[in-house]
mmCIF file of C-alpha atoms and ligand atoms in Angstrom:
data_model
loop_
_atom_site.group_PDB
_atom_site.id
_atom_site.type_symbol
_atom_site.label_atom_id
_atom_site.label_comp_id
_atom_site.label_asym_id
_atom_site.label_seq_id
_atom_site.Cartn_x
_atom_site.Cartn_y
_atom_site.Cartn_z
ATOM 1 C CA MET A 634 40.607 6.407 -4.951
ATOM 2 C CA ASP A 635 40.139 5.823 -1.223
ATOM 3 C CA ARG A 636 36.971 7.885 -1.024
ATOM 4 C CA VAL A 637 33.866 8.738 -3.009
ATOM 5 C CA ARG A 638 32.223 12.114 -3.308
ATOM 6 C CA PRO A 639 28.805 12.353 -1.660
ATOM 7 C CA PRO A 640 25.579 11.833 -3.635
ATOM 8 C CA ARG A 641 22.957 14.537 -4.083
ATOM 9 C CA GLU A 642 22.201 16.678 -1.047
ATOM 10 C CA ALA A 643 18.588 15.454 -1.109
ATOM 11 C CA LEU A 644 19.693 12.028 0.120
ATOM 12 C CA ARG A 645 21.338 13.285 3.302
ATOM 13 C CA ASP A 646 18.230 13.071 5.510
ATOM 14 C CA LEU A 647 16.442 10.414 3.496
ATOM 15 C CA ALA A 648 15.814 7.120 5.303
ATOM 16 C CA PRO A 649 15.388 4.033 3.125
ATOM 17 C CA TYR A 650 12.012 2.319 3.076
ATOM 18 C CA ASP A 651 12.217 -0.272 5.846
ATOM 19 C CA ALA A 652 9.921 -3.206 5.122
ATOM 20 C CA LYS A 653 11.076 -5.017 8.307
ATOM 21 C CA HIS A 654 11.609 -8.164 6.294
ATOM 22 C CA VAL A 655 11.933 -10.619 9.168
ATOM 23 C CA ASP A 656 10.525 -14.122 9.369
ATOM 24 C CA ALA A 657 7.764 -15.089 11.761
ATOM 25 C CA GLU A 658 5.213 -17.886 11.912
ATOM 26 C CA VAL A 659 2.361 -15.403 11.582
ATOM 27 C CA MET A 660 3.199 -12.717 9.017
ATOM 28 C CA LEU A 661 0.810 -9.795 9.423
ATOM 29 C CA ALA A 662 3.077 -6.871 8.585
ATOM 30 C CA SER A 663 2.774 -6.177 4.861
ATOM 31 C CA ASN A 664 -0.926 -6.300 3.973
ATOM 32 C CA GLU A 665 -0.400 -9.303 1.745
ATOM 33 C CA ASN A 666 -3.052 -11.887 1.040
ATOM 34 C CA PRO A 667 -2.369 -14.563 3.703
ATOM 35 C CA LEU A 668 -3.134 -17.274 1.145
ATOM 36 C CA ASN A 669 -0.850 -18.261 -1.702
ATOM 37 C CA LEU A 670 -2.392 -18.592 -5.167
ATOM 38 C CA PRO A 671 -5.053 -21.310 -5.445
ATOM 39 C CA GLY A 672 -3.651 -24.736 -6.380
ATOM 40 C CA GLU A 673 -5.130 -24.768 -9.878
ATOM 41 C CA LEU A 674 -3.388 -21.494 -10.717
ATOM 42 C CA LEU A 675 -0.107 -22.748 -9.262
ATOM 43 C CA ASP A 676 -0.377 -25.787 -11.532
ATOM 44 C CA ARG A 677 -0.837 -23.585 -14.562
ATOM 45 C CA LEU A 678 2.087 -21.384 -13.525
ATOM 46 C CA GLU A 679 4.235 -24.479 -13.294
ATOM 47 C CA GLU A 680 3.450 -25.253 -16.934
ATOM 48 C CA LEU A 681 4.262 -21.641 -17.873
ATOM 49 C CA VAL A 682 7.677 -21.676 -16.212
ATOM 50 C CA VAL A 683 9.201 -24.035 -18.775
ATOM 51 C CA ARG A 684 7.607 -22.383 -21.812
ATOM 52 C CA ILE A 685 9.171 -18.956 -21.320
ATOM 53 C CA PRO A 686 11.980 -17.899 -23.688
ATOM 54 C CA TYR A 687 14.275 -16.683 -20.909
ATOM 55 C CA ASN A 688 16.855 -15.468 -23.428
ATOM 56 C CA ARG A 689 14.441 -12.858 -24.820
ATOM 57 C CA TYR A 690 13.511 -9.504 -23.334
ATOM 58 C CA PRO A 691 9.909 -9.173 -22.243
ATOM 59 C CA ASP A 692 7.334 -7.049 -24.077
ATOM 60 C CA PRO A 693 8.169 -3.596 -22.658
ATOM 61 C CA MET A 694 4.542 -2.473 -22.485
ATOM 62 C CA ALA A 695 3.048 -5.815 -21.357
ATOM 63 C CA THR A 696 0.667 -5.404 -24.297
ATOM 64 C CA ARG A 697 -1.608 -8.378 -23.715
ATOM 65 C CA LEU A 698 -1.982 -7.745 -20.000
ATOM 66 C CA ARG A 699 -2.570 -4.092 -20.748
ATOM 67 C CA GLU A 700 -5.307 -4.955 -23.251
ATOM 68 C CA GLU A 701 -7.056 -7.244 -20.794
ATOM 69 C CA ILE A 702 -6.934 -4.687 -17.971
ATOM 70 C CA ALA A 703 -8.221 -1.994 -20.341
ATOM 71 C CA GLU A 704 -11.085 -4.130 -21.562
ATOM 72 C CA ALA A 705 -12.169 -5.095 -18.053
ATOM 73 C CA ASN A 706 -12.241 -1.419 -17.094
ATOM 74 C CA GLY A 707 -14.033 -0.202 -20.216
ATOM 75 C CA LEU A 708 -10.916 1.669 -21.372
ATOM 76 C CA GLU A 709 -8.418 1.593 -24.228
ATOM 77 C CA PRO A 710 -4.950 0.016 -23.866
ATOM 78 C CA GLY A 711 -3.541 3.542 -24.141
ATOM 79 C CA ASN A 712 -5.176 4.302 -20.785
ATOM 80 C CA VAL A 713 -3.227 1.574 -18.972
ATOM 81 C CA LEU A 714 0.365 1.314 -17.811
ATOM 82 C CA VAL A 715 1.742 -1.782 -16.103
ATOM 83 C CA GLY A 716 4.643 -1.464 -13.693
ATOM 84 C CA ASN A 717 6.914 -3.470 -11.435
ATOM 85 C CA GLY A 718 4.455 -3.137 -8.584
ATOM 86 C CA GLY A 719 2.600 0.031 -7.754
ATOM 87 C CA ASP A 720 5.897 1.227 -6.283
ATOM 88 C CA GLU A 721 7.497 1.593 -9.698
ATOM 89 C CA LEU A 722 4.505 3.481 -11.067
ATOM 90 C CA ILE A 723 4.637 5.892 -8.123
ATOM 91 C CA MET A 724 8.262 6.636 -9.012
ATOM 92 C CA ASP A 725 7.344 7.075 -12.682
ATOM 93 C CA LEU A 726 4.625 9.548 -11.676
ATOM 94 C CA VAL A 727 7.040 11.517 -9.513
ATOM 95 C CA LEU A 728 9.731 11.492 -12.221
ATOM 96 C CA ALA A 729 7.272 12.869 -14.774
ATOM 97 C CA TRP A 730 5.095 15.229 -12.700
ATOM 98 C CA GLY A 731 7.499 16.037 -9.838
ATOM 99 C CA GLY A 732 11.165 16.971 -9.846
ATOM 100 C CA PRO A 733 13.061 20.157 -9.020
ATOM 101 C CA GLY A 734 10.764 23.177 -8.777
ATOM 102 C CA ARG A 735 7.635 21.006 -8.865
ATOM 103 C CA VAL A 736 5.218 20.490 -5.971
ATOM 104 C CA VAL A 737 4.102 17.047 -4.783
ATOM 105 C CA LEU A 738 1.298 16.917 -2.219
ATOM 106 C CA ASP A 739 0.374 14.122 0.146
ATOM 107 C CA PHE A 740 -1.564 13.580 3.374
ATOM 108 C CA PRO A 741 0.419 11.963 6.162
ATOM 109 C CA PRO A 742 0.226 9.616 7.865
ATOM 110 C CA THR A 743 0.057 7.802 4.535
ATOM 111 C CA PHE A 744 1.993 5.449 2.286
ATOM 112 C CA VAL A 745 5.569 6.577 2.704
ATOM 113 C CA MET A 746 6.790 5.955 -0.862
ATOM 114 C CA TYR A 747 5.108 9.153 -2.078
ATOM 115 C CA SER A 748 7.342 11.286 0.136
ATOM 116 C CA ILE A 749 10.457 9.137 -0.295
ATOM 117 C CA ASP A 750 10.206 9.420 -4.088
ATOM 118 C CA ALA A 751 9.389 13.137 -3.912
ATOM 119 C CA LYS A 752 12.459 13.788 -1.767
ATOM 120 C CA ALA A 753 14.673 11.503 -3.854
ATOM 121 C CA THR A 754 13.813 13.496 -6.975
ATOM 122 C CA ASP A 755 14.293 16.924 -5.358
ATOM 123 C CA SER A 756 10.592 17.659 -5.752
ATOM 124 C CA THR A 757 9.079 20.158 -3.340
ATOM 125 C CA LEU A 758 7.104 17.998 -0.943
ATOM 126 C CA VAL A 759 4.059 19.609 0.664
ATOM 127 C CA GLN A 760 2.341 17.569 3.339
ATOM 128 C CA ILE A 761 -1.086 18.328 4.754
ATOM 129 C CA PRO A 762 -1.454 16.286 7.947
ATOM 130 C CA ARG A 763 -4.668 14.327 8.372
ATOM 131 C CA LYS A 764 -7.043 15.248 11.181
ATOM 132 C CA PRO A 765 -6.983 13.211 14.435
ATOM 133 C CA ASP A 766 -9.633 10.881 12.969
ATOM 134 C CA PHE A 767 -7.302 10.423 9.935
ATOM 135 C CA SER A 768 -9.674 12.134 7.515
ATOM 136 C CA ILE A 769 -8.209 14.601 5.012
ATOM 137 C CA ASP A 770 -8.220 18.244 6.142
ATOM 138 C CA GLU A 771 -10.410 19.533 3.343
ATOM 139 C CA ASP A 772 -10.109 23.232 4.199
ATOM 140 C CA ALA A 773 -6.328 23.099 4.301
ATOM 141 C CA LEU A 774 -6.270 21.078 1.079
ATOM 142 C CA MET A 775 -8.516 23.446 -0.834
ATOM 143 C CA ALA A 776 -6.592 26.471 0.444
ATOM 144 C CA ARG A 777 -3.323 24.899 -0.732
ATOM 145 C CA LEU A 778 -4.708 23.984 -4.158
ATOM 146 C CA ALA A 779 -6.017 27.533 -4.591
ATOM 147 C CA ARG A 780 -2.423 28.745 -4.744
ATOM 148 C CA GLY A 781 -2.217 27.020 -8.108
ATOM 149 C CA ASP A 782 1.306 25.606 -7.813
ATOM 150 C CA VAL A 783 0.605 21.964 -6.987
ATOM 151 C CA ASP A 784 1.715 19.550 -9.729
ATOM 152 C CA LEU A 785 1.007 16.096 -8.321
ATOM 153 C CA VAL A 786 -1.348 14.877 -5.569
ATOM 154 C CA PHE A 787 -1.278 11.425 -3.957
ATOM 155 C CA ILE A 788 -4.384 10.212 -2.138
ATOM 156 C CA ALA A 789 -4.281 6.619 -0.927
ATOM 157 C CA ASN A 790 -7.879 5.422 -0.836
ATOM 158 C CA PRO A 791 -8.336 3.577 1.451
ATOM 159 C CA ASN A 792 -5.345 5.122 3.134
ATOM 160 C CA ASN A 793 -2.439 3.003 4.293
ATOM 161 C CA PRO A 794 -1.771 2.630 7.228
ATOM 162 C CA THR A 795 -4.966 4.124 8.682
ATOM 163 C CA GLY A 796 -7.594 2.268 6.596
ATOM 164 C CA THR A 797 -9.524 5.508 6.066
ATOM 165 C CA LEU A 798 -11.663 6.045 2.975
ATOM 166 C CA ALA A 799 -12.012 9.599 1.639
ATOM 167 C CA PRO A 800 -15.542 10.624 0.635
ATOM 168 C CA GLU A 801 -16.075 10.526 -3.126
ATOM 169 C CA THR A 802 -17.402 14.101 -3.014
ATOM 170 C CA LEU A 803 -14.089 15.294 -1.593
ATOM 171 C CA LEU A 804 -12.150 13.565 -4.361
ATOM 172 C CA ILE A 805 -14.399 15.124 -7.008
ATOM 173 C CA ASP A 806 -13.926 18.548 -5.422
ATOM 174 C CA VAL A 807 -10.158 18.046 -5.618
ATOM 175 C CA LEU A 808 -10.333 17.034 -9.283
ATOM 176 C CA ASN A 809 -12.375 20.151 -10.049
ATOM 177 C CA ALA A 810 -10.189 22.490 -7.998
ATOM 178 C CA THR A 811 -6.858 21.729 -9.644
ATOM 179 C CA ASP A 812 -5.243 20.749 -12.918
ATOM 180 C CA ALA A 813 -2.570 18.887 -10.959
ATOM 181 C CA LEU A 814 -2.345 15.178 -11.699
ATOM 182 C CA VAL A 815 -4.393 13.586 -8.908
ATOM 183 C CA VAL A 816 -3.384 9.998 -8.189
ATOM 184 C CA VAL A 817 -6.012 8.049 -6.305
ATOM 185 C CA ASP A 818 -4.110 5.021 -5.055
ATOM 186 C CA GLU A 819 -6.585 2.143 -4.957
ATOM 187 C CA ALA A 820 -4.089 -0.524 -3.891
ATOM 188 C CA TYR A 821 -6.796 -1.893 -1.573
ATOM 189 C CA PHE A 822 -9.698 -1.463 -3.989
ATOM 190 C CA GLU A 823 -10.675 -5.148 -3.951
ATOM 191 C CA PHE A 824 -11.328 -4.840 -0.203
ATOM 192 C CA SER A 825 -12.950 -1.395 -0.102
ATOM 193 C CA ARG A 826 -14.877 -1.906 -3.358
ATOM 194 C CA HIS A 827 -14.780 1.861 -3.866
ATOM 195 C CA THR A 828 -13.277 3.244 -7.052
ATOM 196 C CA MET A 829 -13.018 6.566 -8.839
ATOM 197 C CA ARG A 830 -13.034 4.772 -12.221
ATOM 198 C CA PRO A 831 -16.491 6.193 -13.212
ATOM 199 C CA HIS A 832 -15.038 9.721 -12.958
ATOM 200 C CA MET A 833 -12.193 9.229 -15.425
ATOM 201 C CA SER A 834 -14.116 10.409 -18.490
ATOM 202 C CA ARG A 835 -14.828 13.788 -16.908
ATOM 203 C CA HIS A 836 -11.394 14.339 -15.355
ATOM 204 C CA ALA A 837 -8.270 14.179 -17.511
ATOM 205 C CA ASN A 838 -6.236 14.796 -14.350
ATOM 206 C CA LEU A 839 -7.360 11.619 -12.551
ATOM 207 C CA ALA A 840 -5.026 8.631 -12.366
ATOM 208 C CA ILE A 841 -5.952 5.425 -10.546
ATOM 209 C CA LEU A 842 -3.311 3.076 -9.178
ATOM 210 C CA ARG A 843 -3.978 -0.613 -8.522
ATOM 211 C CA THR A 844 -1.853 -3.604 -7.618
ATOM 212 C CA PHE A 845 -1.689 -7.383 -7.917
ATOM 213 C CA SER A 846 0.170 -7.566 -4.584
ATOM 214 C CA LYS A 847 -2.762 -7.534 -2.179
ATOM 215 C CA ALA A 848 -6.055 -9.253 -3.013
ATOM 216 C CA PHE A 849 -4.491 -11.181 -5.917
ATOM 217 C CA SER A 850 -1.712 -12.899 -3.945
ATOM 218 C CA LEU A 851 1.073 -11.819 -6.315
ATOM 219 C CA ALA A 852 3.266 -9.651 -4.064
ATOM 220 C CA ALA A 853 6.261 -11.852 -4.898
ATOM 221 C CA LEU A 854 6.129 -11.124 -8.625
ATOM 222 C CA ARG A 855 5.693 -7.335 -8.540
ATOM 223 C CA ALA A 856 2.910 -6.112 -10.789
ATOM 224 C CA GLY A 857 0.748 -3.034 -10.567
ATOM 225 C CA TYR A 858 -1.134 -0.878 -13.032
ATOM 226 C CA LEU A 859 -2.231 2.651 -13.586
ATOM 227 C CA LEU A 860 -5.438 3.821 -15.277
ATOM 228 C CA ALA A 861 -5.205 7.350 -16.680
ATOM 229 C CA HIS A 862 -5.766 9.618 -19.664
ATOM 230 C CA GLU A 863 -3.757 8.420 -22.668
ATOM 231 C CA ASP A 864 -1.698 11.624 -22.667
ATOM 232 C CA VAL A 865 -0.691 10.958 -19.065
ATOM 233 C CA ILE A 866 0.307 7.379 -19.910
ATOM 234 C CA ALA A 867 2.271 8.616 -22.940
ATOM 235 C CA GLU A 868 4.317 10.965 -20.733
ATOM 236 C CA LEU A 869 4.985 8.234 -18.192
ATOM 237 C CA THR A 870 6.370 5.939 -20.887
ATOM 238 C CA LYS A 871 9.166 8.500 -21.368
ATOM 239 C CA VAL A 872 10.533 8.009 -17.862
ATOM 240 C CA ARG A 873 9.778 4.360 -17.142
ATOM 241 C CA GLN A 874 12.254 1.483 -17.190
ATOM 242 C CA PRO A 875 11.503 -0.348 -20.449
ATOM 243 C CA TYR A 876 11.755 -3.956 -19.252
ATOM 244 C CA SER A 877 10.691 -3.632 -15.641
ATOM 245 C CA VAL A 878 7.884 -6.183 -15.803
ATOM 246 C CA ASN A 879 9.453 -9.539 -16.584
ATOM 247 C CA ARG A 880 7.942 -12.212 -18.818
ATOM 248 C CA PHE A 881 6.945 -14.525 -16.009
ATOM 249 C CA THR A 882 5.236 -11.715 -14.089
ATOM 250 C CA GLN A 883 3.345 -10.639 -17.205
ATOM 251 C CA ALA A 884 2.125 -14.190 -17.812
ATOM 252 C CA ALA A 885 1.219 -14.773 -14.154
ATOM 253 C CA ALA A 886 -0.579 -11.435 -13.866
ATOM 254 C CA ARG A 887 -2.611 -12.240 -17.007
ATOM 255 C CA LEU A 888 -3.583 -15.597 -15.619
ATOM 256 C CA VAL A 889 -4.591 -14.125 -12.267
ATOM 257 C CA PHE A 890 -6.439 -11.230 -13.866
ATOM 258 C CA ARG A 891 -8.438 -13.531 -16.105
ATOM 259 C CA GLU A 892 -9.260 -15.806 -13.193
ATOM 260 C CA ARG A 893 -9.975 -13.011 -10.730
ATOM 261 C CA PRO A 894 -13.480 -14.240 -9.788
ATOM 262 C CA VAL A 895 -11.665 -17.176 -8.143
ATOM 263 C CA PHE A 896 -10.395 -14.718 -5.504
ATOM 264 C CA GLU A 897 -13.821 -13.382 -4.540
ATOM 265 C CA ALA A 898 -14.561 -15.998 -1.884
ATOM 266 C CA ALA A 899 -11.191 -15.448 -0.218
ATOM 267 C CA ILE A 900 -11.678 -11.675 -0.268
ATOM 268 C CA SER A 901 -15.102 -12.023 1.394
ATOM 269 C CA GLN A 902 -13.565 -14.319 3.988
ATOM 270 C CA LEU A 903 -10.818 -11.757 4.654
ATOM 271 C CA LEU A 904 -13.455 -9.067 5.181
ATOM 272 C CA ARG A 905 -15.151 -11.317 7.747
ATOM 273 C CA ASN A 906 -11.768 -11.916 9.374
ATOM 274 C CA ARG A 907 -11.252 -8.153 9.481
ATOM 275 C CA ASP A 908 -14.512 -7.765 11.397
ATOM 276 C CA MET A 909 -13.348 -10.447 13.809
ATOM 277 C CA LEU A 910 -10.011 -8.665 14.192
ATOM 278 C CA VAL A 911 -11.596 -5.265 14.851
ATOM 279 C CA HIS A 912 -14.109 -6.739 17.261
ATOM 280 C CA GLY A 913 -11.450 -8.786 19.089
ATOM 281 C CA LEU A 914 -9.122 -5.825 19.471
ATOM 282 C CA SER A 915 -11.918 -3.568 20.694
ATOM 283 C CA GLU A 916 -12.610 -6.062 23.507
ATOM 284 C CA ILE A 917 -9.052 -5.838 24.838
ATOM 285 C CA GLU A 918 -8.638 -3.320 27.629
ATOM 286 C CA GLY A 919 -6.046 -0.665 26.778
ATOM 287 C CA VAL A 920 -6.417 -0.995 22.999
ATOM 288 C CA GLU A 921 -7.996 1.656 20.775
ATOM 289 C CA VAL A 922 -8.855 0.286 17.347
ATOM 290 C CA PHE A 923 -9.595 2.310 14.200
ATOM 291 C CA SER A 924 -12.107 1.162 11.622
ATOM 292 C CA SER A 925 -10.696 0.119 8.264
ATOM 293 C CA GLU A 926 -11.876 -0.284 4.678
ATOM 294 C CA ALA A 927 -8.804 -2.306 3.709
ATOM 295 C CA ASN A 928 -7.166 -5.624 4.643
ATOM 296 C CA PHE A 929 -5.352 -4.214 7.672
ATOM 297 C CA VAL A 930 -6.280 -2.576 10.945
ATOM 298 C CA LEU A 931 -4.523 0.197 12.841
ATOM 299 C CA PHE A 932 -4.665 0.226 16.622
ATOM 300 C CA ARG A 933 -3.219 2.257 19.465
ATOM 301 C CA VAL A 934 -1.758 0.700 22.574
ATOM 302 C CA GLU A 935 0.515 2.074 25.276
ATOM 303 C CA HIS A 936 4.180 1.093 24.883
ATOM 304 C CA ALA A 937 3.435 -0.006 21.316
ATOM 305 C CA SER A 938 7.049 -0.852 20.464
ATOM 306 C CA ALA A 939 7.283 -3.164 23.457
ATOM 307 C CA VAL A 940 4.003 -4.825 22.473
ATOM 308 C CA TRP A 941 5.358 -5.210 18.922
ATOM 309 C CA ARG A 942 8.477 -6.901 20.283
ATOM 310 C CA ASP A 943 6.496 -9.204 22.594
ATOM 311 C CA LEU A 944 4.262 -10.246 19.700
ATOM 312 C CA LEU A 945 7.319 -11.200 17.661
ATOM 313 C CA LYS A 946 9.637 -12.646 20.293
ATOM 314 C CA GLU A 947 7.100 -14.499 22.426
ATOM 315 C CA HIS A 948 4.399 -15.369 19.912
ATOM 316 C CA SER A 949 6.170 -15.253 16.516
ATOM 317 C CA VAL A 950 3.552 -12.799 15.253
ATOM 318 C CA LEU A 951 4.900 -10.007 13.042
ATOM 319 C CA VAL A 952 2.913 -6.762 12.734
ATOM 320 C CA ARG A 953 4.093 -3.277 11.671
ATOM 321 C CA ASP A 954 5.247 -0.727 14.221
ATOM 322 C CA PHE A 955 4.222 2.832 13.294
ATOM 323 C CA SER A 956 4.784 4.314 16.727
ATOM 324 C CA ARG A 957 7.620 6.547 15.540
ATOM 325 C CA THR A 958 5.554 7.994 12.677
ATOM 326 C CA PRO A 959 4.226 11.497 13.425
ATOM 327 C CA GLY A 960 0.482 11.295 14.076
ATOM 328 C CA LEU A 961 0.690 7.557 14.784
ATOM 329 C CA GLU A 962 2.262 7.624 18.237
ATOM 330 C CA ASP A 963 1.704 4.270 19.960
ATOM 331 C CA CYS A 964 0.146 2.772 16.826
ATOM 332 C CA LEU A 965 0.643 -0.689 15.361
ATOM 333 C CA ARG A 966 -0.848 -2.008 12.135
ATOM 334 C CA VAL A 967 -1.935 -5.604 11.742
ATOM 335 C CA SER A 968 -2.815 -7.134 8.378
ATOM 336 C CA VAL A 969 -5.872 -9.333 8.108
ATOM 337 C CA GLY A 970 -4.731 -12.941 8.078
ATOM 338 C CA THR A 971 -6.524 -16.259 7.920
ATOM 339 C CA GLU A 972 -9.073 -16.951 10.639
ATOM 340 C CA GLU A 973 -6.494 -18.994 12.512
ATOM 341 C CA GLU A 974 -3.874 -16.255 12.241
ATOM 342 C CA VAL A 975 -6.335 -13.649 13.494
ATOM 343 C CA ARG A 976 -7.201 -15.872 16.462
ATOM 344 C CA ARG A 977 -3.543 -16.414 17.210
ATOM 345 C CA PHE A 978 -2.818 -12.690 17.055
ATOM 346 C CA LEU A 979 -5.772 -11.846 19.308
ATOM 347 C CA ALA A 980 -4.795 -14.513 21.828
ATOM 348 C CA ALA A 981 -1.243 -13.146 21.858
ATOM 349 C CA MET A 982 -2.525 -9.596 22.381
ATOM 350 C CA ASP A 983 -4.799 -10.783 25.178
ATOM 351 C CA GLU A 984 -1.928 -12.462 26.925
ATOM 352 C CA ILE A 985 0.484 -9.534 26.499
ATOM 353 C CA MET A 986 -2.039 -6.962 27.679
ATOM 354 C CA ALA A 987 -3.155 -9.042 30.656
ATOM 355 C CA ARG A 988 0.452 -9.404 31.775
ATOM 356 C CA ARG A 989 1.049 -5.685 31.358
ATOM 357 C CA ARG A 990 -2.012 -4.886 33.422
ATOM 358 C CA ALA A 991 -0.828 -7.288 36.106
ATOM 359 C CA SER A 992 2.646 -5.798 36.263
ATOM 360 C CA ALA A 993 1.190 -2.277 36.302
ATOM 361 C CA HIS A 994 -0.915 -3.444 39.223
ATOM 362 C CA PHE A 995 2.204 -4.440 41.098
ATOM 363 C CA GLY A 996 3.734 -1.084 40.441
ATOM 364 C CA VAL A 997 6.511 -2.179 38.138
ATOM 365 C CA ALA A 998 5.093 -0.517 35.032
ATOM 366 C CA ALA A 999 7.497 2.382 35.114
ATOM 367 C CA GLN A 1000 10.425 0.053 35.382
ATOM 368 C CA ALA A 1001 9.163 -2.094 32.511
ATOM 369 C CA ALA A 1002 8.627 1.004 30.372
ATOM 370 C CA ARG A 1003 12.207 2.118 30.994
ATOM 371 C CA HIS A 1004 13.371 -1.339 30.038
ATOM 372 C CA ASP A 1005 11.243 -1.199 26.855
ATOM 373 C CA GLU A 1006 12.782 2.061 25.710
ATOM 374 C CA GLY A 1007 16.292 0.627 26.178
HETATM 375 N N1 PMP B 932 0.080 1.941 -2.610
HETATM 376 C C1 PMP B 932 -0.235 1.645 -1.351
HETATM 377 C C2 PMP B 932 -1.193 2.504 -0.617
HETATM 378 C C3 PMP B 932 0.363 0.544 -0.723
HETATM 379 O O1 PMP B 932 0.050 0.262 0.537
HETATM 380 C C4 PMP B 932 1.263 -0.253 -1.459
HETATM 381 C C5 PMP B 932 1.928 -1.458 -0.856
HETATM 382 N N2 PMP B 932 2.356 -1.365 0.408
HETATM 383 C C6 PMP B 932 1.560 0.118 -2.762
HETATM 384 C C7 PMP B 932 0.938 1.211 -3.322
HETATM 385 C C8 PMP B 932 2.556 -0.593 -3.623
HETATM 386 O O2 PMP B 932 2.338 -1.940 -3.718
HETATM 387 P P1 PMP B 932 3.091 -2.809 -4.795
HETATM 388 O O3 PMP B 932 4.366 -2.099 -5.145
HETATM 389 O O4 PMP B 932 3.341 -4.103 -4.131
HETATM 390 O O5 PMP B 932 2.176 -2.908 -5.968
#
C-alpha cells in the first residue's frame, strides 16, 4: 500500500509534548535536580548493574519499592502504584477515569500532559483558566463541579510552570464538593513541603502523585508513584502497562528512597538558590518575577522568545519558553540550578537586558523586535 489511513480524529490538532531536548552548558529547562546522585549512591548502583538478571521480566508491581513507599507514608502497599515516571501514571489515570463521554478538568496554565492525555483518549477536556495571579478560580471551579459531571480533576500543587501553591482549604473544599477522582500532583512536594497526605483517610477520591525525577535526581530512570485508595489503585492496575518499571529503575528507586535523608542538604541549598534567583531576577529592570514554591521560577520579560534564544546562543543557558502558552505571554521558566548556574544565568540575563535597553535607547528596538519574530 502506498498510503495509510489516518489515525483517530482526536489526534488531528494534537501537538506532541515538546521537551526541547537540546544540549547547553547550563541546563535549566526541565526542573531536574542540577546534581547527579551522590557518589556513594552511584557506587552502589554500579554494584547493582552487574547483579541484575537482565533476561527476566521485572516485578510488574515493583512490590518491594511499593512496600517501602507505603510504609514511609503510613499506608498499605495496596495504596501505592509505581509507574514509569509520573507521566505514565497520569496516562493510567486518564485511561481509567477519562475516555469518551467522560470529563477531565484542569487549570491552565498547568502541566500540559493532563490535557494531552485527555485529548489523546477522546475524553472531554474542561479547562478553567487560572486568575492573573495564577491562583485557581474557586468560584468557577465550584460552579463547574456543581454540575455533577466531572470525572477526573488534575491539580498540580505547586503548579508547573507557575510555582503557585493552592490553599489546603480550597483542596479540601474540592474533595468535599465532588466524587470525581481528584489528583493532587505533588511532583514538587520535596521543595514545597506541602502535602495532602493527611487528608487521604477522609477522602476516598483523593490521589497524590509524586516523582523521583526532581528532588531525587532520578529523571533518567523514570519512576513515579501514586498514593490513593486501594480501590482506585486496583482499577488503575487494569489499564497499566505490566512491565513499565524496569528492574534497574526499581532497584535504584529503592536505594534512593531508603537513603532520601541524604538529599535534604541539597534540597535546602536549592531553596536558597531559588531565593537568590528570585531576588536576582527582581533586580533586573524589565523583568517581572513570580514567587514559587517549587524548584523553578517563572518570569515575564518583553520579547521573551528573543531573550530565550540569546540565553541559549550567546550564553549556552537553556530555559523553557512558555511565551506561546495562553496566559503566559512573554513568560520564561528557569529551573533552580547550582549556585554557580544561577549566577551564570543571572549574569547572562543582566547582559541581555542591558543590551536591549541600550538598543531601545538608540531607537532600534522596533527593528530588533521584527528581527526576533522572523
Ligand atoms: N507532574 C508535574 C507537575 C510535572 O512537572 C512533571 C514533570 N515535568 C511530572 C508530573 C512528571 O514527571 P516524571 O514523569 O518525570 O515523573
